[in-house]
Amino acid sequence: MSTQTPIRRTTVPQIAARKGGDPIVSLTSYHAHTAAIVDKYADFILVGDSLGMVMHGMDSTLGVSLDLMIMHGKAVMRGTQRALVVVDMPFGSYEESPAIAFRNAARIMKETGCGAVKLEGGARMADTIRFLTERGIPVMAHIGLTPQSSNVMGGFKTQGRDEDDWPLHEADAKAVTQAGAFAIVLEGMVEPLAALITKQVAIPTIGIGASAECDGQILVLEDMLGLNAWTPKFVKVYGDLGPAIDRAVSQYAQEVKDRSFPGEDEVYR
Ligand code: KIV
């Protein structure tokens, strides 16, 4: 009999219980190797539909398919042992009806083995969130700037600059909480509104461009690593992977061209 204690993944109730406690650390990840590094530090890892732009060069998240999310979800599950893995429901896979949302969310959970799904939308998605959670699918909500609705919103604009809009955002947060979401991503939201919502709801808020007033933070990994030529203003860039990859590739190319590429005896130590 094995004497090893299996590593247990962070659970949805453990994340929910962090409300008002130790800040929740999270990042996106789309592949097994980066996920394995992030897994050491993050409470949860989001396989975000931002992978459409970051990994696949799309203009927006709208073209991301369920199959693509499942493929990257599987890779992240393979690379990780500790963090809760949350997979985004892509545009068009959940808005039509709670039953369709359930069918697609169940596919994501079954095929990837992830612990929860995330979907965008506040009060308008409350019935769907309730339908999923009552049937065993934990849901992380996402309100404020919701990129899947960018065509309706007229772009990627920080939400809550006009105080008259605050009641709508507060109502969204309350509706998804009452519907059973275990946490809410607040994206692109002015600090006082994010602080107010964080005080008002009983579940953790996870900020992205929504200030340090939230219960936790999430960033797109490639943004904070300096891999993307452009990053949103609110992103602190912690790494310089873009320039580092450029230096490595250019050195390799130069060595090949000037025939200084290492010989077999140097490479196969
Ligand atoms: O898709 C994504 O990366 C996200 C984060 C921005 C929260 O939804």
PDB file of C-alpha atoms and ligand atoms in Angstrom:
ATOM      1  CA  MET A   1       0.000   0.000   0.000  1.00  0.00           C
ATOM      2  CA  SER A   2       1.322   3.466  -0.865  1.00  0.00           C
ATOM      3  CA  THR A   3       2.265   5.662   2.092  1.00  0.00           C
ATOM      4  CA  GLN A   4       2.321   8.837   0.024  1.00  0.00           C
ATOM      5  CA  THR A   5      -0.271  11.456   0.895  1.00  0.00           C
ATOM      6  CA  PRO A   6      -1.929  12.549  -2.348  1.00  0.00           C
ATOM      7  CA  ILE A   7      -1.724  16.260  -3.117  1.00  0.00           C
ATOM      8  CA  ARG A   8      -5.185  17.708  -2.877  1.00  0.00           C
ATOM      9  CA  ARG A   9      -6.339  20.459  -5.189  1.00  0.00           C
ATOM     10  CA  THR A  10      -7.795  23.643  -3.771  1.00  0.00           C
ATOM     11  CA  THR A  11     -11.562  23.287  -3.758  1.00  0.00           C
ATOM     12  CA  VAL A  12     -14.346  25.688  -4.635  1.00  0.00           C
ATOM     13  CA  PRO A  13     -15.512  25.955  -0.965  1.00  0.00           C
ATOM     14  CA  GLN A  14     -11.906  26.748   0.063  1.00  0.00           C
ATOM     15  CA  ILE A  15     -11.820  29.658  -2.403  1.00  0.00           C
ATOM     16  CA  ALA A  16     -15.266  30.858  -1.285  1.00  0.00           C
ATOM     17  CA  ALA A  17     -14.130  30.729   2.359  1.00  0.00           C
ATOM     18  CA  ARG A  18     -11.300  33.180   1.610  1.00  0.00           C
ATOM     19  CA  LYS A  19     -13.775  36.096   1.520  1.00  0.00           C
ATOM     20  CA  GLY A  20     -12.192  38.960   3.453  1.00  0.00           C
ATOM     21  CA  GLY A  21      -9.220  36.746   4.386  1.00  0.00           C
ATOM     22  CA  ASP A  22      -5.822  36.132   2.819  1.00  0.00           C
ATOM     23  CA  PRO A  23      -5.822  37.660  -0.682  1.00  0.00           C
ATOM     24  CA  ILE A  24      -6.518  35.093  -3.408  1.00  0.00           C
ATOM     25  CA  VAL A  25      -3.717  34.723  -5.970  1.00  0.00           C
ATOM     26  CA  SER A  26      -4.677  33.743  -9.488  1.00  0.00           C
ATOM     27  CA  LEU A  27      -3.353  33.866 -13.033  1.00  0.00           C
ATOM     28  CA  THR A  28      -4.457  32.622 -16.395  1.00  0.00           C
ATOM     29  CA  SER A  29      -2.634  29.738 -18.001  1.00  0.00           C
ATOM     30  CA  TYR A  30      -3.219  27.873 -21.229  1.00  0.00           C
ATOM     31  CA  HIS A  31      -0.511  25.224 -21.413  1.00  0.00           C
ATOM     32  CA  ALA A  32       0.879  22.442 -19.272  1.00  0.00           C
ATOM     33  CA  HIS A  33       4.382  23.897 -18.810  1.00  0.00           C
ATOM     34  CA  THR A  34       3.416  27.404 -17.696  1.00  0.00           C
ATOM     35  CA  ALA A  35       0.573  25.997 -15.606  1.00  0.00           C
ATOM     36  CA  ALA A  36       3.062  23.791 -13.733  1.00  0.00           C
ATOM     37  CA  ILE A  37       4.988  26.916 -12.667  1.00  0.00           C
ATOM     38  CA  VAL A  38       1.876  28.941 -11.832  1.00  0.00           C
ATOM     39  CA  ASP A  39       0.518  25.979  -9.847  1.00  0.00           C
ATOM     40  CA  LYS A  40       3.181  26.553  -7.178  1.00  0.00           C
ATOM     41  CA  TYR A  41       1.851  30.011  -6.327  1.00  0.00           C
ATOM     42  CA  ALA A  42      -1.764  30.378  -7.444  1.00  0.00           C
ATOM     43  CA  ASP A  43      -4.885  29.443  -5.516  1.00  0.00           C
ATOM     44  CA  PHE A  44      -6.737  29.066  -8.775  1.00  0.00           C
ATOM     45  CA  ILE A  45      -5.728  29.054 -12.431  1.00  0.00           C
ATOM     46  CA  LEU A  46      -8.089  30.352 -15.070  1.00  0.00           C
ATOM     47  CA  VAL A  47      -8.041  28.858 -18.538  1.00  0.00           C
ATOM     48  CA  GLY A  48      -9.411  32.118 -19.896  1.00  0.00           C
ATOM     49  CA  ASP A  49     -10.916  32.660 -23.307  1.00  0.00           C
ATOM     50  CA  SER A  50      -8.296  35.431 -23.653  1.00  0.00           C
ATOM     51  CA  LEU A  51      -6.316  32.505 -25.112  1.00  0.00           C
ATOM     52  CA  GLY A  52      -8.026  33.345 -28.404  1.00  0.00           C
ATOM     53  CA  MET A  53      -6.004  36.558 -28.595  1.00  0.00           C
ATOM     54  CA  VAL A  54      -2.941  35.586 -26.575  1.00  0.00           C
ATOM     55  CA  MET A  55      -2.333  32.138 -28.047  1.00  0.00           C
ATOM     56  CA  HIS A  56      -4.139  32.146 -31.360  1.00  0.00           C
ATOM     57  CA  GLY A  57      -3.774  35.732 -32.595  1.00  0.00           C
ATOM     58  CA  MET A  58      -7.515  36.427 -32.775  1.00  0.00           C
ATOM     59  CA  ASP A  59      -8.824  40.008 -32.590  1.00  0.00           C
ATOM     60  CA  SER A  60     -11.220  39.247 -29.753  1.00  0.00           C
ATOM     61  CA  THR A  61     -12.484  36.365 -27.636  1.00  0.00           C
ATOM     62  CA  LEU A  62     -15.595  35.942 -29.783  1.00  0.00           C
ATOM     63  CA  GLY A  63     -14.104  33.335 -32.136  1.00  0.00           C
ATOM     64  CA  VAL A  64     -13.042  30.955 -29.367  1.00  0.00           C
ATOM     65  CA  SER A  65     -14.771  27.563 -29.536  1.00  0.00           C
ATOM     66  CA  LEU A  66     -15.758  25.107 -26.851  1.00  0.00           C
ATOM     67  CA  ASP A  67     -13.334  22.544 -28.318  1.00  0.00           C
ATOM     68  CA  LEU A  68     -10.448  25.008 -28.044  1.00  0.00           C
ATOM     69  CA  MET A  69     -11.285  25.730 -24.386  1.00  0.00           C
ATOM     70  CA  ILE A  70     -11.461  22.009 -23.671  1.00  0.00           C
ATOM     71  CA  MET A  71      -8.126  21.335 -25.375  1.00  0.00           C
ATOM     72  CA  HIS A  72      -6.326  24.012 -23.323  1.00  0.00           C
ATOM     73  CA  GLY A  73      -8.246  23.006 -20.174  1.00  0.00           C
ATOM     74  CA  LYS A  74      -6.916  19.455 -20.515  1.00  0.00           C
ATOM     75  CA  ALA A  75      -3.342  20.731 -20.943  1.00  0.00           C
ATOM     76  CA  VAL A  76      -3.578  22.872 -17.808  1.00  0.00           C
ATOM     77  CA  MET A  77      -5.066  20.015 -15.795  1.00  0.00           C
ATOM     78  CA  ARG A  78      -2.195  17.760 -16.905  1.00  0.00           C
ATOM     79  CA  GLY A  79       0.370  20.336 -15.801  1.00  0.00           C
ATOM     80  CA  THR A  80      -1.068  21.045 -12.359  1.00  0.00           C
ATOM     81  CA  GLN A  81      -1.717  19.340  -9.046  1.00  0.00           C
ATOM     82  CA  ARG A  82      -2.644  21.959  -6.467  1.00  0.00           C
ATOM     83  CA  ALA A  83      -4.572  24.929  -7.831  1.00  0.00           C
ATOM     84  CA  LEU A  84      -8.264  24.906  -8.556  1.00  0.00           C
ATOM     85  CA  VAL A  85      -8.606  25.060 -12.352  1.00  0.00           C
ATOM     86  CA  VAL A  86     -11.455  27.171 -13.715  1.00  0.00           C
ATOM     87  CA  VAL A  87     -12.279  27.057 -17.437  1.00  0.00           C
ATOM     88  CA  ASP A  88     -14.034  29.893 -19.260  1.00  0.00           C
ATOM     89  CA  MET A  89     -17.241  29.186 -21.136  1.00  0.00           C
ATOM     90  CA  PRO A  90     -16.704  30.717 -24.584  1.00  0.00           C
ATOM     91  CA  PHE A  91     -19.063  33.133 -26.322  1.00  0.00           C
ATOM     92  CA  GLY A  92     -22.140  31.359 -27.688  1.00  0.00           C
ATOM     93  CA  SER A  93     -21.851  28.318 -25.429  1.00  0.00           C
ATOM     94  CA  TYR A  94     -24.119  29.418 -22.565  1.00  0.00           C
ATOM     95  CA  GLU A  95     -26.222  32.512 -23.321  1.00  0.00           C
ATOM     96  CA  GLU A  96     -29.077  30.820 -25.210  1.00  0.00           C
ATOM     97  CA  SER A  97     -30.609  28.887 -22.336  1.00  0.00           C
ATOM     98  CA  PRO A  98     -29.701  27.390 -18.973  1.00  0.00           C
ATOM     99  CA  ALA A  99     -30.101  23.880 -20.464  1.00  0.00           C
ATOM    100  CA  ILE A 100     -27.602  24.565 -23.256  1.00  0.00           C
ATOM    101  CA  ALA A 101     -25.254  26.156 -20.734  1.00  0.00           C
ATOM    102  CA  PHE A 102     -25.510  23.028 -18.583  1.00  0.00           C
ATOM    103  CA  ARG A 103     -24.783  20.719 -21.508  1.00  0.00           C
ATOM    104  CA  ASN A 104     -21.664  22.678 -22.493  1.00  0.00           C
ATOM    105  CA  ALA A 105     -20.436  23.268 -18.943  1.00  0.00           C
ATOM    106  CA  ALA A 106     -20.835  19.551 -18.207  1.00  0.00           C
ATOM    107  CA  ARG A 107     -18.737  18.759 -21.294  1.00  0.00           C
ATOM    108  CA  ILE A 108     -16.005  21.099 -20.079  1.00  0.00           C
ATOM    109  CA  MET A 109     -16.023  19.550 -16.594  1.00  0.00           C
ATOM    110  CA  LYS A 110     -16.126  15.939 -17.828  1.00  0.00           C
ATOM    111  CA  GLU A 111     -13.543  16.252 -20.582  1.00  0.00           C
ATOM    112  CA  THR A 112     -11.014  18.448 -18.736  1.00  0.00           C
ATOM    113  CA  GLY A 113     -11.559  17.378 -15.125  1.00  0.00           C
ATOM    114  CA  CYS A 114     -11.510  21.053 -14.071  1.00  0.00           C
ATOM    115  CA  GLY A 115     -13.188  22.189 -10.840  1.00  0.00           C
ATOM    116  CA  ALA A 116     -15.394  25.044 -12.067  1.00  0.00           C
ATOM    117  CA  VAL A 117     -16.421  27.157 -15.030  1.00  0.00           C
ATOM    118  CA  LYS A 118     -16.571  30.921 -15.466  1.00  0.00           C
ATOM    119  CA  LEU A 119     -19.105  32.845 -17.488  1.00  0.00           C
ATOM    120  CA  GLU A 120     -19.659  36.518 -18.219  1.00  0.00           C
ATOM    121  CA  GLY A 121     -22.716  38.561 -17.273  1.00  0.00           C
ATOM    122  CA  GLY A 122     -24.524  39.735 -14.171  1.00  0.00           C
ATOM    123  CA  ALA A 123     -28.275  39.794 -13.456  1.00  0.00           C
ATOM    124  CA  ARG A 124     -29.085  38.549 -16.980  1.00  0.00           C
ATOM    125  CA  MET A 125     -27.104  35.336 -16.321  1.00  0.00           C
ATOM    126  CA  ALA A 126     -28.462  34.734 -12.790  1.00  0.00           C
ATOM    127  CA  ASP A 127     -30.984  32.046 -13.848  1.00  0.00           C
ATOM    128  CA  THR A 128     -28.245  30.184 -15.721  1.00  0.00           C
ATOM    129  CA  ILE A 129     -25.827  30.386 -12.782  1.00  0.00           C
ATOM    130  CA  ARG A 130     -28.564  29.016 -10.479  1.00  0.00           C
ATOM    131  CA  PHE A 131     -29.378  26.212 -12.952  1.00  0.00           C
ATOM    132  CA  LEU A 132     -25.727  25.150 -13.165  1.00  0.00           C
ATOM    133  CA  THR A 133     -24.875  25.344  -9.463  1.00  0.00           C
ATOM    134  CA  GLU A 134     -28.036  23.459  -8.472  1.00  0.00           C
ATOM    135  CA  ARG A 135     -26.893  20.675 -10.825  1.00  0.00           C
ATOM    136  CA  GLY A 136     -23.340  20.365  -9.519  1.00  0.00           C
ATOM    137  CA  ILE A 137     -21.405  22.837 -11.651  1.00  0.00           C
ATOM    138  CA  PRO A 138     -19.581  25.507  -9.639  1.00  0.00           C
ATOM    139  CA  VAL A 139     -19.680  28.890 -11.372  1.00  0.00           C
ATOM    140  CA  MET A 140     -17.354  31.864 -11.131  1.00  0.00           C
ATOM    141  CA  ALA A 141     -19.149  34.970 -12.368  1.00  0.00           C
ATOM    142  CA  HIS A 142     -17.546  37.836 -14.318  1.00  0.00           C
ATOM    143  CA  ILE A 143     -18.997  41.350 -14.317  1.00  0.00           C
ATOM    144  CA  GLY A 144     -17.928  44.935 -15.096  1.00  0.00           C
ATOM    145  CA  LEU A 145     -16.035  44.970 -18.361  1.00  0.00           C
ATOM    146  CA  THR A 146     -17.106  41.740 -20.042  1.00  0.00           C
ATOM    147  CA  PRO A 147     -15.011  41.271 -23.223  1.00  0.00           C
ATOM    148  CA  GLN A 148     -17.535  38.924 -24.867  1.00  0.00           C
ATOM    149  CA  SER A 149     -19.993  41.876 -24.910  1.00  0.00           C
ATOM    150  CA  SER A 150     -17.456  44.413 -26.199  1.00  0.00           C
ATOM    151  CA  ASN A 151     -19.481  44.990 -29.372  1.00  0.00           C
ATOM    152  CA  VAL A 152     -22.480  46.032 -27.286  1.00  0.00           C
ATOM    153  CA  MET A 153     -20.384  48.009 -24.800  1.00  0.00           C
ATOM    154  CA  GLY A 154     -18.591  49.877 -27.598  1.00  0.00           C
ATOM    155  CA  GLY A 155     -15.105  48.626 -26.754  1.00  0.00           C
ATOM    156  CA  PHE A 156     -13.021  47.927 -23.679  1.00  0.00           C
ATOM    157  CA  LYS A 157     -13.981  50.750 -21.337  1.00  0.00           C
ATOM    158  CA  THR A 158     -13.436  51.017 -17.609  1.00  0.00           C
ATOM    159  CA  GLN A 159     -16.804  50.610 -15.944  1.00  0.00           C
ATOM    160  CA  GLY A 160     -18.267  52.853 -13.239  1.00  0.00           C
ATOM    161  CA  ARG A 161     -16.667  56.157 -14.216  1.00  0.00           C
ATOM    162  CA  ASP A 162     -20.187  57.586 -14.070  1.00  0.00           C
ATOM    163  CA  GLU A 163     -21.637  57.067 -10.578  1.00  0.00           C
ATOM    164  CA  ASP A 164     -25.129  56.809 -12.075  1.00  0.00           C
ATOM    165  CA  ASP A 165     -24.097  53.379 -13.441  1.00  0.00           C
ATOM    166  CA  TRP A 166     -23.068  51.984 -10.073  1.00  0.00           C
ATOM    167  CA  PRO A 167     -26.487  50.601  -9.067  1.00  0.00           C
ATOM    168  CA  LEU A 168     -26.495  48.380 -12.200  1.00  0.00           C
ATOM    169  CA  HIS A 169     -23.100  46.901 -11.338  1.00  0.00           C
ATOM    170  CA  GLU A 170     -24.098  46.480  -7.683  1.00  0.00           C
ATOM    171  CA  ALA A 171     -27.284  44.704  -8.786  1.00  0.00           C
ATOM    172  CA  ASP A 172     -25.224  42.408 -11.055  1.00  0.00           C
ATOM    173  CA  ALA A 173     -22.938  41.465  -8.177  1.00  0.00           C
ATOM    174  CA  LYS A 174     -25.852  40.758  -5.842  1.00  0.00           C
ATOM    175  CA  ALA A 175     -27.751  38.762  -8.479  1.00  0.00           C
ATOM    176  CA  VAL A 176     -24.849  36.408  -9.268  1.00  0.00           C
ATOM    177  CA  THR A 177     -24.128  35.975  -5.560  1.00  0.00           C
ATOM    178  CA  GLN A 178     -27.750  35.078  -4.818  1.00  0.00           C
ATOM    179  CA  ALA A 179     -27.759  32.712  -7.786  1.00  0.00           C
ATOM    180  CA  GLY A 180     -24.944  30.689  -6.221  1.00  0.00           C
ATOM    181  CA  ALA A 181     -21.697  31.879  -7.851  1.00  0.00           C
ATOM    182  CA  PHE A 182     -18.735  31.103  -5.576  1.00  0.00           C
ATOM    183  CA  ALA A 183     -16.625  34.118  -6.636  1.00  0.00           C
ATOM    184  CA  ILE A 184     -16.885  37.077  -9.015  1.00  0.00           C
ATOM    185  CA  VAL A 185     -14.292  38.504 -11.357  1.00  0.00           C
ATOM    186  CA  LEU A 186     -14.560  42.305 -11.422  1.00  0.00           C
ATOM    187  CA  GLU A 187     -12.895  43.463 -14.625  1.00  0.00           C
ATOM    188  CA  GLY A 188     -12.061  47.052 -15.599  1.00  0.00           C
ATOM    189  CA  MET A 189     -13.902  48.819 -12.788  1.00  0.00           C
ATOM    190  CA  VAL A 190     -13.129  52.050 -10.922  1.00  0.00           C
ATOM    191  CA  GLU A 191     -11.706  51.453  -7.444  1.00  0.00           C
ATOM    192  CA  PRO A 192     -14.524  52.909  -5.300  1.00  0.00           C
ATOM    193  CA  LEU A 193     -17.119  50.764  -7.080  1.00  0.00           C
ATOM    194  CA  ALA A 194     -14.976  47.620  -6.769  1.00  0.00           C
ATOM    195  CA  ALA A 195     -14.483  48.424  -3.058  1.00  0.00           C
ATOM    196  CA  LEU A 196     -18.222  48.935  -2.567  1.00  0.00           C
ATOM    197  CA  ILE A 197     -19.148  45.654  -4.304  1.00  0.00           C
ATOM    198  CA  THR A 198     -16.451  43.802  -2.348  1.00  0.00           C
ATOM    199  CA  LYS A 199     -18.059  45.040   0.891  1.00  0.00           C
ATOM    200  CA  GLN A 200     -21.589  44.241  -0.288  1.00  0.00           C
ATOM    201  CA  VAL A 201     -21.241  40.622  -1.400  1.00  0.00           C
ATOM    202  CA  ALA A 202     -20.508  37.541   0.689  1.00  0.00           C
ATOM    203  CA  ILE A 203     -18.313  35.863  -1.962  1.00  0.00           C
ATOM    204  CA  PRO A 204     -14.743  36.778  -2.947  1.00  0.00           C
ATOM    205  CA  THR A 205     -14.206  39.388  -5.628  1.00  0.00           C
ATOM    206  CA  ILE A 206     -11.251  38.824  -7.960  1.00  0.00           C
ATOM    207  CA  GLY A 207      -9.989  42.017  -9.562  1.00  0.00           C
ATOM    208  CA  ILE A 208      -8.418  42.586 -12.958  1.00  0.00           C
ATOM    209  CA  GLY A 209      -7.992  46.299 -13.513  1.00  0.00           C
ATOM    210  CA  ALA A 210     -10.346  46.814 -10.567  1.00  0.00           C
ATOM    211  CA  SER A 211      -7.886  47.889  -7.808  1.00  0.00           C
ATOM    212  CA  ALA A 212      -6.343  46.230  -4.769  1.00  0.00           C
ATOM    213  CA  GLU A 213      -9.649  46.565  -2.896  1.00  0.00           C
ATOM    214  CA  CYS A 214     -10.789  43.157  -4.187  1.00  0.00           C
ATOM    215  CA  ASP A 215     -10.436  39.890  -2.250  1.00  0.00           C
ATOM    216  CA  GLY A 216      -7.951  38.596  -4.830  1.00  0.00           C
ATOM    217  CA  GLN A 217      -6.308  39.434  -8.125  1.00  0.00           C
ATOM    218  CA  ILE A 218      -5.960  37.820 -11.522  1.00  0.00           C
ATOM    219  CA  LEU A 219      -3.723  38.756 -14.458  1.00  0.00           C
ATOM    220  CA  VAL A 220      -3.214  37.266 -17.883  1.00  0.00           C
ATOM    221  CA  LEU A 221       0.098  35.412 -17.494  1.00  0.00           C
ATOM    222  CA  GLU A 222       1.569  36.464 -20.841  1.00  0.00           C
ATOM    223  CA  ASP A 223       0.773  40.129 -20.039  1.00  0.00           C
ATOM    224  CA  MET A 224       2.610  40.112 -16.720  1.00  0.00           C
ATOM    225  CA  LEU A 225       5.519  38.167 -18.217  1.00  0.00           C
ATOM    226  CA  GLY A 226       6.105  40.851 -20.842  1.00  0.00           C
ATOM    227  CA  LEU A 227       5.333  38.505 -23.720  1.00  0.00           C
ATOM    228  CA  ASN A 228       2.745  40.696 -25.364  1.00  0.00           C
ATOM    229  CA  ALA A 229       3.791  43.805 -27.295  1.00  0.00           C
ATOM    230  CA  TRP A 230       0.739  45.623 -25.905  1.00  0.00           C
ATOM    231  CA  THR A 231      -0.723  45.230 -22.422  1.00  0.00           C
ATOM    232  CA  PRO A 232      -3.599  47.066 -20.740  1.00  0.00           C
ATOM    233  CA  LYS A 233      -2.508  50.130 -18.694  1.00  0.00           C
ATOM    234  CA  PHE A 234      -3.333  48.518 -15.359  1.00  0.00           C
ATOM    235  CA  VAL A 235      -0.978  45.548 -15.873  1.00  0.00           C
ATOM    236  CA  LYS A 236       2.301  45.590 -13.968  1.00  0.00           C
ATOM    237  CA  VAL A 237       4.821  43.743 -16.128  1.00  0.00           C
ATOM    238  CA  TYR A 238       6.934  41.492 -13.872  1.00  0.00           C
ATOM    239  CA  GLY A 239       9.010  39.702 -16.523  1.00  0.00           C
ATOM    240  CA  ASP A 240      10.717  40.445 -19.811  1.00  0.00           C
ATOM    241  CA  LEU A 241      10.064  37.207 -21.659  1.00  0.00           C
ATOM    242  CA  GLY A 242       9.336  38.926 -24.983  1.00  0.00           C
ATOM    243  CA  PRO A 243      12.792  40.560 -25.196  1.00  0.00           C
ATOM    244  CA  ALA A 244      14.418  37.435 -23.643  1.00  0.00           C
ATOM    245  CA  ILE A 245      12.930  35.168 -26.342  1.00  0.00           C
ATOM    246  CA  ASP A 246      13.938  37.698 -28.991  1.00  0.00           C
ATOM    247  CA  ARG A 247      17.550  37.690 -27.701  1.00  0.00           C
ATOM    248  CA  ALA A 248      17.685  33.873 -27.628  1.00  0.00           C
ATOM    249  CA  VAL A 249      16.195  33.427 -31.103  1.00  0.00           C
ATOM    250  CA  SER A 250      18.411  36.095 -32.599  1.00  0.00           C
ATOM    251  CA  GLN A 251      21.538  34.535 -31.033  1.00  0.00           C
ATOM    252  CA  TYR A 252      20.537  31.117 -32.421  1.00  0.00           C
ATOM    253  CA  ALA A 253      19.874  32.572 -35.884  1.00  0.00           C
ATOM    254  CA  GLN A 254      23.237  34.338 -35.861  1.00  0.00           C
ATOM    255  CA  GLU A 255      25.097  31.172 -34.787  1.00  0.00           C
ATOM    256  CA  VAL A 256      23.447  29.180 -37.575  1.00  0.00           C
ATOM    257  CA  LYS A 257      24.289  31.849 -40.146  1.00  0.00           C
ATOM    258  CA  ASP A 258      27.921  32.306 -39.165  1.00  0.00           C
ATOM    259  CA  ARG A 259      28.402  28.547 -38.665  1.00  0.00           C
ATOM    260  CA  SER A 260      29.292  28.944 -34.977  1.00  0.00           C
ATOM    261  CA  PHE A 261      26.362  26.692 -33.995  1.00  0.00           C
ATOM    262  CA  PRO A 262      27.780  24.243 -31.381  1.00  0.00           C
ATOM    263  CA  GLY A 263      29.049  20.900 -32.669  1.00  0.00           C
ATOM    264  CA  GLU A 264      27.731  17.539 -31.551  1.00  0.00           C
ATOM    265  CA  ASP A 265      30.484  17.083 -28.932  1.00  0.00           C
ATOM    266  CA  GLU A 266      29.500  20.382 -27.251  1.00  0.00           C
ATOM    267  CA  VAL A 267      25.747  19.798 -27.309  1.00  0.00           C
ATOM    268  CA  TYR A 268      25.389  16.132 -26.313  1.00  0.00           C
ATOM    269  CA  ARG A 269      27.151  16.238 -22.961  1.00  0.00           C
TER     270      ARG A 269
HETATM  271  O1  KIV B   1     -10.191  35.270 -20.368  1.00  0.00           O
HETATM  272  C1  KIV B   1      -9.566  35.786 -19.427  1.00  0.00           C
HETATM  273  O2  KIV B   1      -8.325  35.802 -19.384  1.00  0.00           O
HETATM  274  C2  KIV B   1     -10.342  36.383 -18.362  1.00  0.00           C
HETATM  275  C3  KIV B   1      -9.605  37.204 -17.357  1.00  0.00           C
HETATM  276  C4  KIV B   1      -9.319  38.522 -17.964  1.00  0.00           C
HETATM  277  C5  KIV B   1     -10.332  37.334 -16.082  1.00  0.00           C
HETATM  278  O3  KIV B   1     -11.519  36.241 -18.325  1.00  0.00           O
END
